[in-house]
Amino acid sequence: MKRKAEAMGATGSSDSYSRRTVSSATGPTNPSTQDDLFPVPLEILEEIFLNLPPHQVVSACRLVCHQWKEVADSESLWRERCRREGYRLRDASKIPKDWRLFYLLWKKRRNLLKNPMGEQKMKGWQILENGGDRWITDRVMMPHPNETVKKNFVTSYGMCKKSQLIDLGMEGYNPLFMDHFQPDIKISDWYAPRWDCGSEYKICVELLDQRKRPIQTFAPEIIYFEQWNDQQWNQMTHVFRDYGPGVRYIRFTHGGKDTQFWAGWYGIRVTDSSVEIYPAGDS
């Protein structure tokens, strides 16, 4: 367990090496045997590590000898890596307990939902309900706050619901990591009505265990829009924190319909949905 946790950044940081040197090694050595044939200031070694891919630093360099491990685990190395690559704290007053973990989570951060804007029609989504004239994808009627969003999913006069199941292990977040660190899980969804028809919107996001049983659920009340509204985009967000051990899957479900039973596609529109994993407290 310790080895896996260390690979994702579980070990503590250290900056106590600043006045020592280390030999340039070509393979694993006995930490108690220091030949120092080619002594290198550890500040130089840190700069070398900063120019290597992070996975090599974690999985290879830190295994060479005690001093290399100390540099590879140091707070200054990962803090500097965050600075150079632009991974900044949202709240500067909240200093990470582990800069390596902070860096690796930001490095891995991405939207875990596939096809969130309908650019590939319904690919990646499981259709749970397909009422009325069924789900379609279409160009946005009203410009989205994110200018890159040009398409959305559109519901009809019967209930339309779709879902995605995210396997965290398949996405690179192994069980030991999730149980030990419990990083924040942030969900976001954008929805908008048509101006000339009433509609409703609903969303449910569940954190599931290995048997796909809910551990924690976010399911706010249905949101209704009246006819003759401003058809502006609205955002739904939620952050799961302190959810405990056992989370292995995330199920994201959303949808809705129009409330006036008009043939065609006058129901709620959804797009730019996301599920992202953040360093705890920084989402």
mmCIF file of C-alpha atoms in Angstrom:
data_model
loop_
_atom_site.group_PDB
_atom_site.id
_atom_site.type_symbol
_atom_site.label_atom_id
_atom_site.label_comp_id
_atom_site.label_asym_id
_atom_site.label_seq_id
_atom_site.Cartn_x
_atom_site.Cartn_y
_atom_site.Cartn_z
ATOM 1 C CA MET A 1 0.000 0.000 0.000
ATOM 2 C CA LYS A 2 2.836 2.347 0.864
ATOM 3 C CA ARG A 3 4.468 1.852 -2.533
ATOM 4 C CA LYS A 4 1.258 2.671 -4.424
ATOM 5 C CA ALA A 5 0.523 5.686 -2.270
ATOM 6 C CA GLU A 6 4.026 7.022 -2.810
ATOM 7 C CA ALA A 7 3.630 6.690 -6.562
ATOM 8 C CA MET A 8 0.730 9.163 -6.427
ATOM 9 C CA GLY A 9 2.486 11.551 -4.039
ATOM 10 C CA ALA A 10 1.796 10.252 -0.539
ATOM 11 C CA THR A 11 5.275 10.681 0.938
ATOM 12 C CA GLY A 12 6.209 13.762 2.876
ATOM 13 C CA SER A 13 8.283 16.639 1.500
ATOM 14 C CA SER A 14 11.779 17.646 2.554
ATOM 15 C CA ASP A 15 14.102 20.573 1.860
ATOM 16 C CA SER A 16 16.917 19.509 4.182
ATOM 17 C CA TYR A 17 19.256 18.597 1.352
ATOM 18 C CA SER A 18 20.284 22.092 0.212
ATOM 19 C CA ARG A 19 23.924 21.994 1.365
ATOM 20 C CA ARG A 20 24.793 18.416 0.366
ATOM 21 C CA THR A 21 25.928 16.727 -2.862
ATOM 22 C CA VAL A 22 25.118 13.498 -4.616
ATOM 23 C CA SER A 23 26.948 11.315 -7.116
ATOM 24 C CA SER A 24 25.552 10.965 -10.609
ATOM 25 C CA ALA A 25 24.391 7.338 -10.640
ATOM 26 C CA THR A 26 23.370 5.151 -13.538
ATOM 27 C CA GLY A 27 21.282 2.636 -11.625
ATOM 28 C CA PRO A 28 20.078 1.546 -8.166
ATOM 29 C CA THR A 29 22.771 1.697 -5.496
ATOM 30 C CA ASN A 30 23.049 0.879 -1.835
ATOM 31 C CA PRO A 31 22.084 4.078 0.027
ATOM 32 C CA SER A 32 24.757 3.339 2.630
ATOM 33 C CA THR A 33 27.496 3.219 -0.021
ATOM 34 C CA GLN A 34 28.344 6.666 -1.399
ATOM 35 C CA ASP A 35 31.286 6.638 -3.815
ATOM 36 C CA ASP A 36 30.623 10.206 -5.053
ATOM 37 C CA LEU A 37 32.768 9.774 -8.145
ATOM 38 C CA PHE A 38 31.045 12.716 -9.841
ATOM 39 C CA PRO A 39 29.591 14.903 -7.076
ATOM 40 C CA VAL A 40 26.695 17.084 -8.227
ATOM 41 C CA PRO A 41 25.193 19.886 -6.115
ATOM 42 C CA LEU A 42 21.662 18.903 -5.219
ATOM 43 C CA GLU A 43 20.387 22.211 -6.548
ATOM 44 C CA ILE A 44 21.678 21.095 -9.964
ATOM 45 C CA LEU A 45 20.097 17.674 -9.515
ATOM 46 C CA GLU A 46 16.767 19.352 -8.756
ATOM 47 C CA GLU A 47 17.054 21.381 -11.962
ATOM 48 C CA ILE A 48 17.713 18.175 -13.900
ATOM 49 C CA PHE A 49 14.614 16.585 -12.347
ATOM 50 C CA LEU A 50 12.576 19.663 -13.295
ATOM 51 C CA ASN A 51 13.396 18.965 -16.940
ATOM 52 C CA LEU A 52 12.426 15.297 -16.828
ATOM 53 C CA PRO A 53 8.888 13.915 -17.275
ATOM 54 C CA PRO A 54 7.273 13.740 -13.810
ATOM 55 C CA HIS A 55 6.512 10.021 -14.067
ATOM 56 C CA GLN A 56 10.248 9.312 -14.546
ATOM 57 C CA VAL A 57 11.092 11.323 -11.438
ATOM 58 C CA VAL A 58 8.517 9.397 -9.376
ATOM 59 C CA SER A 59 8.987 5.899 -10.745
ATOM 60 C CA ALA A 60 12.720 5.827 -11.579
ATOM 61 C CA CYS A 61 14.864 8.675 -10.225
ATOM 62 C CA ARG A 62 13.681 8.374 -6.636
ATOM 63 C CA LEU A 63 14.731 4.696 -6.600
ATOM 64 C CA VAL A 64 18.400 5.342 -7.459
ATOM 65 C CA CYS A 65 19.655 6.192 -3.971
ATOM 66 C CA HIS A 66 18.709 7.918 -0.748
ATOM 67 C CA GLN A 67 19.767 11.376 -1.897
ATOM 68 C CA TRP A 68 17.945 11.132 -5.228
ATOM 69 C CA LYS A 69 14.830 10.045 -3.379
ATOM 70 C CA GLU A 70 15.154 13.014 -1.047
ATOM 71 C CA VAL A 71 15.348 15.423 -3.971
ATOM 72 C CA ALA A 72 12.511 13.672 -5.860
ATOM 73 C CA ASP A 73 10.283 13.911 -2.765
ATOM 74 C CA SER A 74 11.214 17.473 -1.845
ATOM 75 C CA GLU A 75 8.643 20.197 -1.460
ATOM 76 C CA SER A 76 10.759 22.706 -3.399
ATOM 77 C CA LEU A 77 10.939 20.467 -6.483
ATOM 78 C CA TRP A 78 7.182 20.073 -6.850
ATOM 79 C CA ARG A 79 6.360 23.608 -5.793
ATOM 80 C CA GLU A 80 8.712 24.900 -8.495
ATOM 81 C CA ARG A 81 7.206 22.466 -11.010
ATOM 82 C CA CYS A 82 3.750 23.864 -10.226
ATOM 83 C CA ARG A 83 5.043 27.426 -10.691
ATOM 84 C CA ARG A 84 6.692 26.708 -14.047
ATOM 85 C CA GLU A 85 3.687 24.883 -15.451
ATOM 86 C CA GLY A 86 1.112 27.372 -14.175
ATOM 87 C CA TYR A 87 -0.656 25.183 -11.601
ATOM 88 C CA ARG A 88 -1.677 27.826 -9.077
ATOM 89 C CA LEU A 89 -3.670 27.685 -5.885
ATOM 90 C CA ARG A 90 -7.186 29.055 -6.157
ATOM 91 C CA ASP A 91 -6.818 30.295 -2.590
ATOM 92 C CA ALA A 92 -3.237 31.395 -1.919
ATOM 93 C CA SER A 93 -3.795 31.135 1.842
ATOM 94 C CA LYS A 94 -4.340 27.355 1.632
ATOM 95 C CA ILE A 95 -0.894 25.812 1.286
ATOM 96 C CA PRO A 96 -0.949 22.167 0.104
ATOM 97 C CA LYS A 97 0.151 19.565 2.636
ATOM 98 C CA ASP A 98 1.881 17.717 -0.194
ATOM 99 C CA TRP A 99 3.044 19.682 -3.239
ATOM 100 C CA ARG A 100 3.730 16.528 -5.227
ATOM 101 C CA LEU A 101 0.163 15.322 -4.754
ATOM 102 C CA PHE A 102 -1.112 18.794 -5.667
ATOM 103 C CA TYR A 103 0.970 18.789 -8.857
ATOM 104 C CA LEU A 104 0.018 15.258 -9.938
ATOM 105 C CA LEU A 105 -3.698 15.885 -9.416
ATOM 106 C CA TRP A 106 -3.586 19.081 -11.465
ATOM 107 C CA LYS A 107 -1.522 17.307 -14.119
ATOM 108 C CA LYS A 108 -4.130 14.543 -14.379
ATOM 109 C CA ARG A 109 -7.085 16.926 -14.141
ATOM 110 C CA ARG A 110 -9.457 16.635 -17.072
ATOM 111 C CA ASN A 111 -13.117 16.191 -17.836
ATOM 112 C CA LEU A 112 -13.919 12.520 -17.189
ATOM 113 C CA LEU A 113 -17.142 12.719 -19.218
ATOM 114 C CA LYS A 114 -16.967 11.764 -22.877
ATOM 115 C CA ASN A 115 -18.629 13.876 -25.578
ATOM 116 C CA PRO A 116 -19.983 16.513 -23.148
ATOM 117 C CA MET A 117 -21.208 18.965 -25.835
ATOM 118 C CA GLY A 118 -22.867 16.644 -28.340
ATOM 119 C CA GLU A 119 -20.264 17.133 -31.042
ATOM 120 C CA GLN A 120 -20.343 13.351 -31.617
ATOM 121 C CA LYS A 121 -24.126 13.190 -31.364
ATOM 122 C CA MET A 122 -25.070 10.717 -28.596
ATOM 123 C CA LYS A 123 -21.770 8.786 -28.552
ATOM 124 C CA GLY A 124 -20.599 7.890 -25.040
ATOM 125 C CA TRP A 125 -24.020 8.362 -23.429
ATOM 126 C CA GLN A 126 -26.463 5.696 -22.271
ATOM 127 C CA ILE A 127 -30.026 6.724 -23.088
ATOM 128 C CA LEU A 128 -32.250 5.972 -20.088
ATOM 129 C CA GLU A 129 -35.417 7.678 -21.323
ATOM 130 C CA ASN A 130 -36.124 8.886 -24.852
ATOM 131 C CA GLY A 131 -39.612 10.360 -24.696
ATOM 132 C CA GLY A 132 -41.516 12.471 -27.189
ATOM 133 C CA ASP A 133 -39.541 12.932 -30.383
ATOM 134 C CA ARG A 134 -36.362 11.728 -28.592
ATOM 135 C CA TRP A 135 -33.022 13.312 -27.856
ATOM 136 C CA ILE A 136 -31.267 15.219 -30.622
ATOM 137 C CA THR A 137 -28.157 17.395 -30.842
ATOM 138 C CA ASP A 138 -28.316 20.866 -32.349
ATOM 139 C CA ARG A 139 -26.465 24.176 -32.503
ATOM 140 C CA VAL A 140 -26.919 26.420 -29.476
ATOM 141 C CA MET A 141 -29.740 28.971 -29.752
ATOM 142 C CA MET A 142 -28.136 31.410 -27.319
ATOM 143 C CA PRO A 143 -24.338 32.004 -27.178
ATOM 144 C CA HIS A 144 -22.733 30.029 -24.353
ATOM 145 C CA PRO A 145 -20.423 31.712 -21.773
ATOM 146 C CA ASN A 146 -17.734 29.332 -23.044
ATOM 147 C CA GLU A 147 -17.293 30.510 -26.629
ATOM 148 C CA THR A 148 -16.000 27.101 -27.736
ATOM 149 C CA VAL A 149 -19.408 25.536 -27.027
ATOM 150 C CA LYS A 150 -21.346 25.449 -30.296
ATOM 151 C CA LYS A 151 -23.638 22.438 -29.816
ATOM 152 C CA ASN A 152 -26.024 21.109 -27.195
ATOM 153 C CA PHE A 153 -28.318 18.191 -26.472
ATOM 154 C CA VAL A 154 -32.040 18.959 -26.817
ATOM 155 C CA THR A 155 -34.993 17.222 -25.123
ATOM 156 C CA SER A 156 -38.533 16.728 -26.362
ATOM 157 C CA TYR A 157 -42.078 16.635 -24.916
ATOM 158 C CA GLY A 158 -41.567 13.316 -23.114
ATOM 159 C CA MET A 159 -38.956 12.752 -20.432
ATOM 160 C CA CYS A 160 -35.431 12.455 -21.869
ATOM 161 C CA LYS A 161 -32.626 11.207 -19.604
ATOM 162 C CA LYS A 162 -29.077 10.117 -20.384
ATOM 163 C CA SER A 163 -26.203 8.876 -18.279
ATOM 164 C CA GLN A 164 -22.497 8.050 -18.156
ATOM 165 C CA LEU A 165 -20.718 5.691 -15.759
ATOM 166 C CA ILE A 166 -17.119 6.685 -14.982
ATOM 167 C CA ASP A 167 -14.771 3.903 -13.882
ATOM 168 C CA LEU A 168 -12.186 5.709 -11.734
ATOM 169 C CA GLY A 169 -9.695 2.849 -11.908
ATOM 170 C CA MET A 170 -9.785 2.912 -15.702
ATOM 171 C CA GLU A 171 -9.220 6.680 -15.584
ATOM 172 C CA GLY A 172 -6.021 6.269 -13.534
ATOM 173 C CA TYR A 173 -7.339 6.838 -9.986
ATOM 174 C CA ASN A 174 -6.587 3.570 -8.201
ATOM 175 C CA PRO A 175 -8.562 2.411 -5.124
ATOM 176 C CA LEU A 176 -5.736 2.981 -2.621
ATOM 177 C CA PHE A 177 -5.310 6.539 -3.853
ATOM 178 C CA MET A 178 -9.040 7.337 -3.723
ATOM 179 C CA ASP A 179 -9.461 5.846 -0.247
ATOM 180 C CA HIS A 180 -6.385 7.512 1.241
ATOM 181 C CA PHE A 181 -6.568 11.014 -0.263
ATOM 182 C CA GLN A 182 -10.272 11.417 -1.114
ATOM 183 C CA PRO A 183 -9.663 14.290 -3.576
ATOM 184 C CA ASP A 184 -12.491 16.705 -4.314
ATOM 185 C CA ILE A 185 -14.833 15.632 -7.111
ATOM 186 C CA LYS A 186 -16.417 18.610 -8.869
ATOM 187 C CA ILE A 187 -19.377 18.303 -11.229
ATOM 188 C CA SER A 188 -20.730 21.000 -13.533
ATOM 189 C CA ASP A 189 -23.617 21.102 -15.999
ATOM 190 C CA TRP A 190 -25.020 23.862 -18.210
ATOM 191 C CA TYR A 191 -28.718 24.011 -19.075
ATOM 192 C CA ALA A 192 -31.042 26.447 -20.829
ATOM 193 C CA PRO A 193 -34.729 26.584 -21.829
ATOM 194 C CA ARG A 194 -36.259 27.808 -25.064
ATOM 195 C CA TRP A 195 -37.791 31.243 -24.680
ATOM 196 C CA ASP A 196 -41.170 30.252 -26.161
ATOM 197 C CA CYS A 197 -41.876 27.034 -24.211
ATOM 198 C CA GLY A 198 -41.846 25.963 -20.577
ATOM 199 C CA SER A 199 -39.459 23.179 -19.602
ATOM 200 C CA GLU A 200 -37.904 21.266 -16.714
ATOM 201 C CA TYR A 201 -34.354 20.203 -15.890
ATOM 202 C CA LYS A 202 -33.095 17.484 -13.558
ATOM 203 C CA ILE A 203 -29.704 16.071 -12.583
ATOM 204 C CA CYS A 204 -28.433 13.271 -10.353
ATOM 205 C CA VAL A 205 -24.762 12.445 -9.713
ATOM 206 C CA GLU A 206 -23.791 9.444 -7.570
ATOM 207 C CA LEU A 207 -20.509 8.253 -6.085
ATOM 208 C CA LEU A 208 -20.653 4.449 -6.212
ATOM 209 C CA ASP A 209 -18.761 1.606 -4.556
ATOM 210 C CA GLN A 210 -17.322 -1.491 -6.235
ATOM 211 C CA ARG A 211 -20.792 -3.060 -6.502
ATOM 212 C CA LYS A 212 -22.162 0.207 -7.911
ATOM 213 C CA ARG A 213 -24.119 1.033 -4.759
ATOM 214 C CA PRO A 214 -24.429 4.749 -3.867
ATOM 215 C CA ILE A 215 -22.054 6.132 -1.247
ATOM 216 C CA GLN A 216 -23.050 9.771 -1.751
ATOM 217 C CA THR A 217 -25.637 11.375 -4.043
ATOM 218 C CA PHE A 218 -26.246 14.863 -5.367
ATOM 219 C CA ALA A 219 -29.853 15.179 -6.587
ATOM 220 C CA PRO A 220 -31.308 18.699 -6.292
ATOM 221 C CA GLU A 221 -34.976 19.428 -6.879
ATOM 222 C CA ILE A 222 -36.264 19.671 -10.440
ATOM 223 C CA ILE A 223 -35.850 23.151 -11.932
ATOM 224 C CA TYR A 224 -38.810 24.539 -13.898
ATOM 225 C CA PHE A 225 -38.871 27.339 -16.475
ATOM 226 C CA GLU A 226 -41.971 29.249 -17.497
ATOM 227 C CA GLN A 227 -42.901 30.072 -21.086
ATOM 228 C CA TRP A 228 -41.506 33.382 -22.410
ATOM 229 C CA ASN A 229 -38.284 33.241 -20.421
ATOM 230 C CA ASP A 230 -34.903 34.798 -21.292
ATOM 231 C CA GLN A 231 -33.482 31.407 -22.504
ATOM 232 C CA GLN A 232 -30.135 32.218 -20.823
ATOM 233 C CA TRP A 233 -27.626 29.520 -19.881
ATOM 234 C CA ASN A 234 -27.525 28.432 -16.233
ATOM 235 C CA GLN A 235 -24.819 26.406 -14.485
ATOM 236 C CA MET A 236 -25.303 23.645 -11.926
ATOM 237 C CA THR A 237 -22.238 22.831 -9.808
ATOM 238 C CA HIS A 238 -21.469 20.630 -6.835
ATOM 239 C CA VAL A 239 -18.301 19.457 -5.053
ATOM 240 C CA PHE A 240 -18.139 16.086 -3.287
ATOM 241 C CA ARG A 241 -15.829 16.231 -0.248
ATOM 242 C CA ASP A 242 -15.040 13.910 2.658
ATOM 243 C CA TYR A 243 -17.044 11.114 1.091
ATOM 244 C CA GLY A 244 -15.129 8.319 2.808
ATOM 245 C CA PRO A 245 -13.444 5.219 1.400
ATOM 246 C CA GLY A 246 -14.864 2.902 -1.244
ATOM 247 C CA VAL A 247 -15.632 5.221 -4.184
ATOM 248 C CA ARG A 248 -14.892 3.353 -7.426
ATOM 249 C CA TYR A 249 -17.386 4.792 -9.940
ATOM 250 C CA ILE A 250 -19.249 8.026 -10.638
ATOM 251 C CA ARG A 251 -22.636 7.956 -12.355
ATOM 252 C CA PHE A 252 -23.701 11.232 -14.010
ATOM 253 C CA THR A 253 -27.355 11.472 -15.108
ATOM 254 C CA HIS A 254 -29.293 14.476 -16.406
ATOM 255 C CA GLY A 255 -32.139 15.470 -18.700
ATOM 256 C CA GLY A 256 -35.625 16.915 -18.752
ATOM 257 C CA LYS A 257 -38.459 17.790 -21.147
ATOM 258 C CA ASP A 258 -40.784 20.560 -22.215
ATOM 259 C CA THR A 259 -43.859 21.117 -20.051
ATOM 260 C CA GLN A 260 -46.359 21.947 -22.818
ATOM 261 C CA PHE A 261 -46.207 18.711 -24.853
ATOM 262 C CA TRP A 262 -45.316 20.392 -28.121
ATOM 263 C CA ALA A 263 -44.203 18.091 -30.918
ATOM 264 C CA GLY A 264 -40.549 18.577 -31.788
ATOM 265 C CA TRP A 265 -37.702 19.734 -29.576
ATOM 266 C CA TYR A 266 -38.848 22.488 -27.245
ATOM 267 C CA GLY A 267 -37.513 21.002 -24.001
ATOM 268 C CA ILE A 268 -34.476 21.805 -21.877
ATOM 269 C CA ARG A 269 -31.056 21.994 -23.540
ATOM 270 C CA VAL A 270 -27.889 20.725 -21.842
ATOM 271 C CA THR A 271 -24.195 20.965 -22.745
ATOM 272 C CA ASP A 272 -20.608 21.347 -21.489
ATOM 273 C CA SER A 273 -21.132 18.854 -18.651
ATOM 274 C CA SER A 274 -18.068 17.888 -16.619
ATOM 275 C CA VAL A 275 -16.761 15.697 -13.818
ATOM 276 C CA GLU A 276 -13.259 16.625 -12.616
ATOM 277 C CA ILE A 277 -11.007 15.515 -9.743
ATOM 278 C CA TYR A 278 -9.141 18.262 -7.896
ATOM 279 C CA PRO A 279 -6.668 18.520 -5.013
ATOM 280 C CA ALA A 280 -8.721 18.517 -1.810
ATOM 281 C CA GLY A 281 -9.864 22.026 -0.883
ATOM 282 C CA ASP A 282 -8.816 23.596 -4.200
ATOM 283 C CA SER A 283 -11.921 22.952 -6.327
#
